[in-house]
Amino acid sequence: MFDRSMANDVALQPSEMTGIMTGTRVATRAGWCPIEKVDAGTEVLTFDASFQEVRDVQRAPIWTDNKACPQHLWPLEVPAGVLGNRDTLMLMPDQSILVEIDAAEVLFGDPFALIPVRALDGVCGITRVPPEPEMIATTLRFDAEQIVFANSGAMFLCPSTNNLLDIALSDSAPEQEYAVLPMGAAQQLAALLGAAIHTEAPQNWPEAAAAPVS
């Protein structure tokens, strides 16, 4: 049964279908930690900045309305191996993930590219599935945007604690800002993914953070 004590009172809005889903583990100093147990103060391994302290954690159920969740808001199920994931992976449709693919270097000058998950819909067996009642999406916030490693093989973009108004009023630019490909370019890259499925983790995968946190 859904435990509301683990989430905020308000479900995600259609414009906020992001976050890391229940059951995913992220790399911390103590090892692979279930996202449900990550709190403010936890140090999480990031793609570009080693370990960074989580400043804020927001949790919300994906869908709480008595009516059926509209299909365009459903999470996406990724078969094992498609994104280097060892097991079946569930992703929020508007969450941005980092993918490594040779075509990205040809098209954009970098083998790594950030794409919105919904761009992968229909690619290599990736499909939408209705959310289970107990599914919760967790958003980790850092001092600056960070990309974090998950044991599923995915790399998730996490926002900073600054909101858009803070950034607009600030005299200085954010410490770090990642560019997510627009949907058209992301879909173009996703269409090439079938010929470049990665079955192994990226070279910089944090194998050292292998011990699970119970």
Short mmCIF file of C-alpha atoms in Angstrom, two decimals:
data_model
loop_
_atom_site.label_atom_id
_atom_site.label_comp_id
_atom_site.label_asym_id
_atom_site.label_seq_id
_atom_site.Cartn_x
_atom_site.Cartn_y
_atom_site.Cartn_z
CA MET A 1 0.00 0.00 0.00
CA PHE A 2 1.16 3.53 -0.73
CA ASP A 3 2.79 5.12 2.33
CA ARG A 4 2.01 8.81 2.16
CA SER A 5 4.50 9.52 4.92
CA MET A 6 7.26 8.93 2.37
CA ALA A 7 6.04 11.66 0.03
CA ASN A 8 4.67 15.14 -0.15
CA ASP A 9 0.91 15.54 0.08
CA VAL A 10 0.58 16.73 -3.50
CA ALA A 11 1.17 14.49 -6.51
CA LEU A 12 3.39 15.58 -9.36
CA GLN A 13 1.84 18.00 -11.81
CA PRO A 14 1.86 17.20 -15.55
CA SER A 15 4.64 19.79 -16.01
CA GLU A 16 6.74 18.14 -13.29
CA MET A 17 7.02 14.53 -14.47
CA THR A 18 10.66 14.27 -13.43
CA GLY A 19 12.59 12.58 -10.67
CA ILE A 20 14.18 9.24 -9.81
CA MET A 21 11.72 6.44 -9.25
CA THR A 22 11.28 4.18 -6.23
CA GLY A 23 13.63 1.20 -6.26
CA THR A 24 16.52 2.98 -7.96
CA ARG A 25 19.84 3.06 -6.10
CA VAL A 26 22.32 5.92 -6.42
CA ALA A 27 26.06 5.89 -5.71
CA THR A 28 26.94 7.42 -2.32
CA ARG A 29 30.03 7.35 -0.13
CA ALA A 30 28.47 4.43 1.73
CA GLY A 31 27.72 2.48 -1.46
CA TRP A 32 24.59 2.01 -3.54
CA CYS A 33 21.76 3.59 -1.57
CA PRO A 34 18.03 3.24 -2.33
CA ILE A 35 16.73 6.60 -3.51
CA GLU A 36 14.04 6.33 -0.81
CA LYS A 37 16.77 6.58 1.86
CA VAL A 38 18.71 9.50 0.42
CA ASP A 39 18.23 12.63 2.51
CA ALA A 40 19.64 16.13 2.65
CA GLY A 41 23.25 15.81 3.75
CA THR A 42 23.92 12.54 1.89
CA GLU A 43 27.01 12.73 -0.31
CA VAL A 44 26.26 11.38 -3.77
CA LEU A 45 28.76 10.58 -6.53
CA THR A 46 28.36 12.87 -9.54
CA PHE A 47 29.57 12.65 -13.11
CA ASP A 48 31.71 15.80 -13.12
CA ALA A 49 32.24 16.87 -9.52
CA SER A 50 33.06 13.75 -7.48
CA PHE A 51 30.96 13.50 -4.31
CA GLN A 52 28.50 16.33 -3.68
CA GLU A 53 26.20 16.89 -0.74
CA VAL A 54 22.48 16.72 -1.39
CA ARG A 55 20.95 19.99 -0.21
CA ASP A 56 17.26 19.20 -0.59
CA VAL A 57 15.08 16.17 -1.32
CA GLN A 58 11.55 16.30 -2.69
CA ARG A 59 9.34 13.24 -2.95
CA ALA A 60 5.90 12.95 -4.51
CA PRO A 61 3.61 10.17 -5.69
CA ILE A 62 3.40 9.99 -9.46
CA TRP A 63 -0.39 9.89 -9.57
CA THR A 64 -3.06 10.06 -6.84
CA ASP A 65 -6.22 10.98 -8.72
CA ASN A 66 -9.08 8.48 -8.64
CA LYS A 67 -9.22 8.70 -12.41
CA ALA A 68 -6.79 6.72 -14.55
CA CYS A 69 -3.46 8.40 -15.18
CA PRO A 70 -3.35 9.82 -18.75
CA GLN A 71 -1.05 7.78 -20.97
CA HIS A 72 1.18 10.73 -21.87
CA LEU A 73 2.12 10.97 -18.17
CA TRP A 74 3.01 7.29 -17.79
CA PRO A 75 6.61 6.36 -16.89
CA LEU A 76 8.72 4.64 -19.53
CA GLU A 77 9.94 1.08 -19.10
CA VAL A 78 13.42 0.45 -20.52
CA PRO A 79 14.36 -3.19 -21.26
CA ALA A 80 17.65 -4.42 -19.81
CA GLY A 81 20.70 -3.51 -21.89
CA VAL A 82 19.19 -0.70 -23.95
CA LEU A 83 20.85 2.13 -22.02
CA GLY A 84 23.57 0.05 -20.40
CA ASN A 85 21.07 -0.83 -17.66
CA ARG A 86 21.55 -4.26 -16.10
CA ASP A 87 17.87 -4.66 -15.25
CA THR A 88 14.56 -3.30 -16.47
CA LEU A 89 14.53 0.42 -15.75
CA MET A 90 11.61 2.76 -15.05
CA LEU A 91 12.04 6.41 -15.97
CA MET A 92 9.91 9.51 -15.60
CA PRO A 93 8.93 10.97 -19.00
CA ASP A 94 10.37 14.47 -18.48
CA GLN A 95 13.47 13.39 -16.58
CA SER A 96 16.72 14.18 -18.41
CA ILE A 97 19.31 11.41 -18.59
CA LEU A 98 22.86 11.29 -19.89
CA VAL A 99 23.46 8.81 -22.70
CA GLU A 100 26.73 7.82 -24.33
CA ILE A 101 26.56 7.13 -28.05
CA ASP A 102 29.04 7.57 -30.89
CA ALA A 103 26.41 9.32 -32.99
CA ALA A 104 26.25 12.12 -30.42
CA GLU A 105 29.92 12.90 -31.01
CA VAL A 106 29.35 12.99 -34.77
CA LEU A 107 26.27 15.20 -34.47
CA PHE A 108 27.12 17.40 -31.50
CA GLY A 109 30.84 17.02 -30.86
CA ASP A 110 30.48 15.06 -27.60
CA PRO A 111 29.74 11.34 -27.11
CA PHE A 112 27.66 12.22 -24.05
CA ALA A 113 24.31 13.92 -24.50
CA LEU A 114 21.48 14.85 -22.16
CA ILE A 115 18.06 13.94 -23.52
CA PRO A 116 14.54 13.99 -22.10
CA VAL A 117 13.32 10.45 -21.49
CA ARG A 118 10.16 10.91 -23.55
CA ALA A 119 12.36 11.14 -26.66
CA LEU A 120 13.06 7.42 -26.21
CA ASP A 121 9.43 6.35 -26.42
CA GLY A 122 9.19 3.43 -28.87
CA VAL A 123 12.96 3.02 -29.28
CA CYS A 124 14.43 -0.47 -28.79
CA GLY A 125 11.37 -1.75 -26.94
CA ILE A 126 11.10 1.25 -24.61
CA THR A 127 7.44 1.73 -23.87
CA ARG A 128 5.08 3.56 -21.52
CA VAL A 129 3.51 1.65 -18.65
CA PRO A 130 0.82 2.81 -16.20
CA PRO A 131 2.22 3.85 -12.81
CA GLU A 132 1.64 1.64 -9.80
CA PRO A 133 -0.08 3.32 -6.83
CA GLU A 134 3.04 3.06 -4.66
CA MET A 135 5.39 4.67 -7.20
CA ILE A 136 7.16 7.77 -5.87
CA ALA A 137 9.45 10.15 -7.74
CA THR A 138 12.36 11.64 -5.81
CA THR A 139 14.16 14.81 -6.83
CA LEU A 140 17.63 15.49 -5.43
CA ARG A 141 18.85 19.08 -5.39
CA PHE A 142 22.44 20.24 -5.10
CA ASP A 143 24.18 23.62 -4.88
CA ALA A 144 24.62 23.36 -8.65
CA GLU A 145 23.15 21.04 -11.27
CA GLN A 146 24.69 17.58 -11.10
CA ILE A 147 24.49 14.28 -12.95
CA VAL A 148 24.30 11.29 -10.61
CA PHE A 149 24.96 7.61 -11.18
CA ALA A 150 22.30 4.97 -10.61
CA ASN A 151 22.97 1.25 -10.26
CA SER A 152 20.47 0.65 -13.05
CA GLY A 153 23.02 2.01 -15.50
CA ALA A 154 21.32 5.37 -16.00
CA MET A 155 22.77 8.80 -15.22
CA PHE A 156 20.23 11.35 -14.03
CA LEU A 157 20.36 15.14 -14.25
CA CYS A 158 19.49 16.66 -10.88
CA PRO A 159 18.61 20.35 -10.43
CA SER A 160 20.23 22.96 -8.23
CA THR A 161 18.55 24.50 -5.22
CA ASN A 162 18.27 27.78 -7.15
CA ASN A 163 14.92 28.41 -8.78
CA LEU A 164 14.53 30.32 -12.03
CA LEU A 165 13.80 33.59 -10.22
CA ASP A 166 16.97 33.24 -8.12
CA ILE A 167 19.00 32.70 -11.28
CA ALA A 168 17.37 35.63 -13.11
CA LEU A 169 18.06 38.02 -10.21
CA SER A 170 21.58 36.80 -9.57
CA ASP A 171 24.56 38.88 -10.69
CA SER A 172 26.55 35.75 -11.37
CA ALA A 173 25.82 32.70 -13.51
CA PRO A 174 25.11 29.35 -11.87
CA GLU A 175 28.25 27.35 -11.00
CA GLN A 176 27.37 24.71 -13.55
CA GLU A 177 24.68 24.38 -16.14
CA TYR A 178 24.01 21.41 -18.37
CA ALA A 179 22.33 21.73 -21.75
CA VAL A 180 19.55 19.27 -22.51
CA LEU A 181 19.00 18.58 -26.21
CA PRO A 182 15.73 19.98 -27.57
CA MET A 183 13.13 17.34 -28.37
CA GLY A 184 13.80 17.27 -32.12
CA ALA A 185 17.53 16.70 -31.70
CA ALA A 186 16.91 14.22 -28.87
CA GLN A 187 14.54 12.19 -31.04
CA GLN A 188 17.07 12.25 -33.87
CA LEU A 189 19.69 10.83 -31.51
CA ALA A 190 17.25 8.30 -30.05
CA ALA A 191 16.45 7.03 -33.54
CA LEU A 192 20.14 6.09 -33.92
CA LEU A 193 20.29 4.35 -30.59
CA GLY A 194 19.16 0.97 -31.89
CA ALA A 195 22.43 0.50 -33.76
CA ALA A 196 24.53 1.50 -30.75
CA ILE A 197 23.10 -0.30 -27.72
CA HIS A 198 25.61 -0.30 -24.90
CA THR A 199 25.72 -3.60 -23.01
CA GLU A 200 28.45 -2.50 -20.62
CA ALA A 201 28.69 0.40 -18.19
CA PRO A 202 30.55 3.56 -19.32
CA GLN A 203 34.29 3.58 -18.69
CA ASN A 204 33.94 6.02 -15.82
CA TRP A 205 31.23 3.93 -14.12
CA PRO A 206 31.73 4.04 -10.32
CA GLU A 207 32.49 0.36 -9.68
CA ALA A 208 34.13 1.37 -6.39
CA ALA A 209 30.72 2.30 -4.99
CA ALA A 210 29.54 -1.27 -5.24
CA ALA A 211 28.54 -2.10 -1.68
CA PRO A 212 24.77 -1.73 -1.23
CA VAL A 213 23.31 0.30 1.60
CA SER A 214 20.59 -1.71 3.28
#
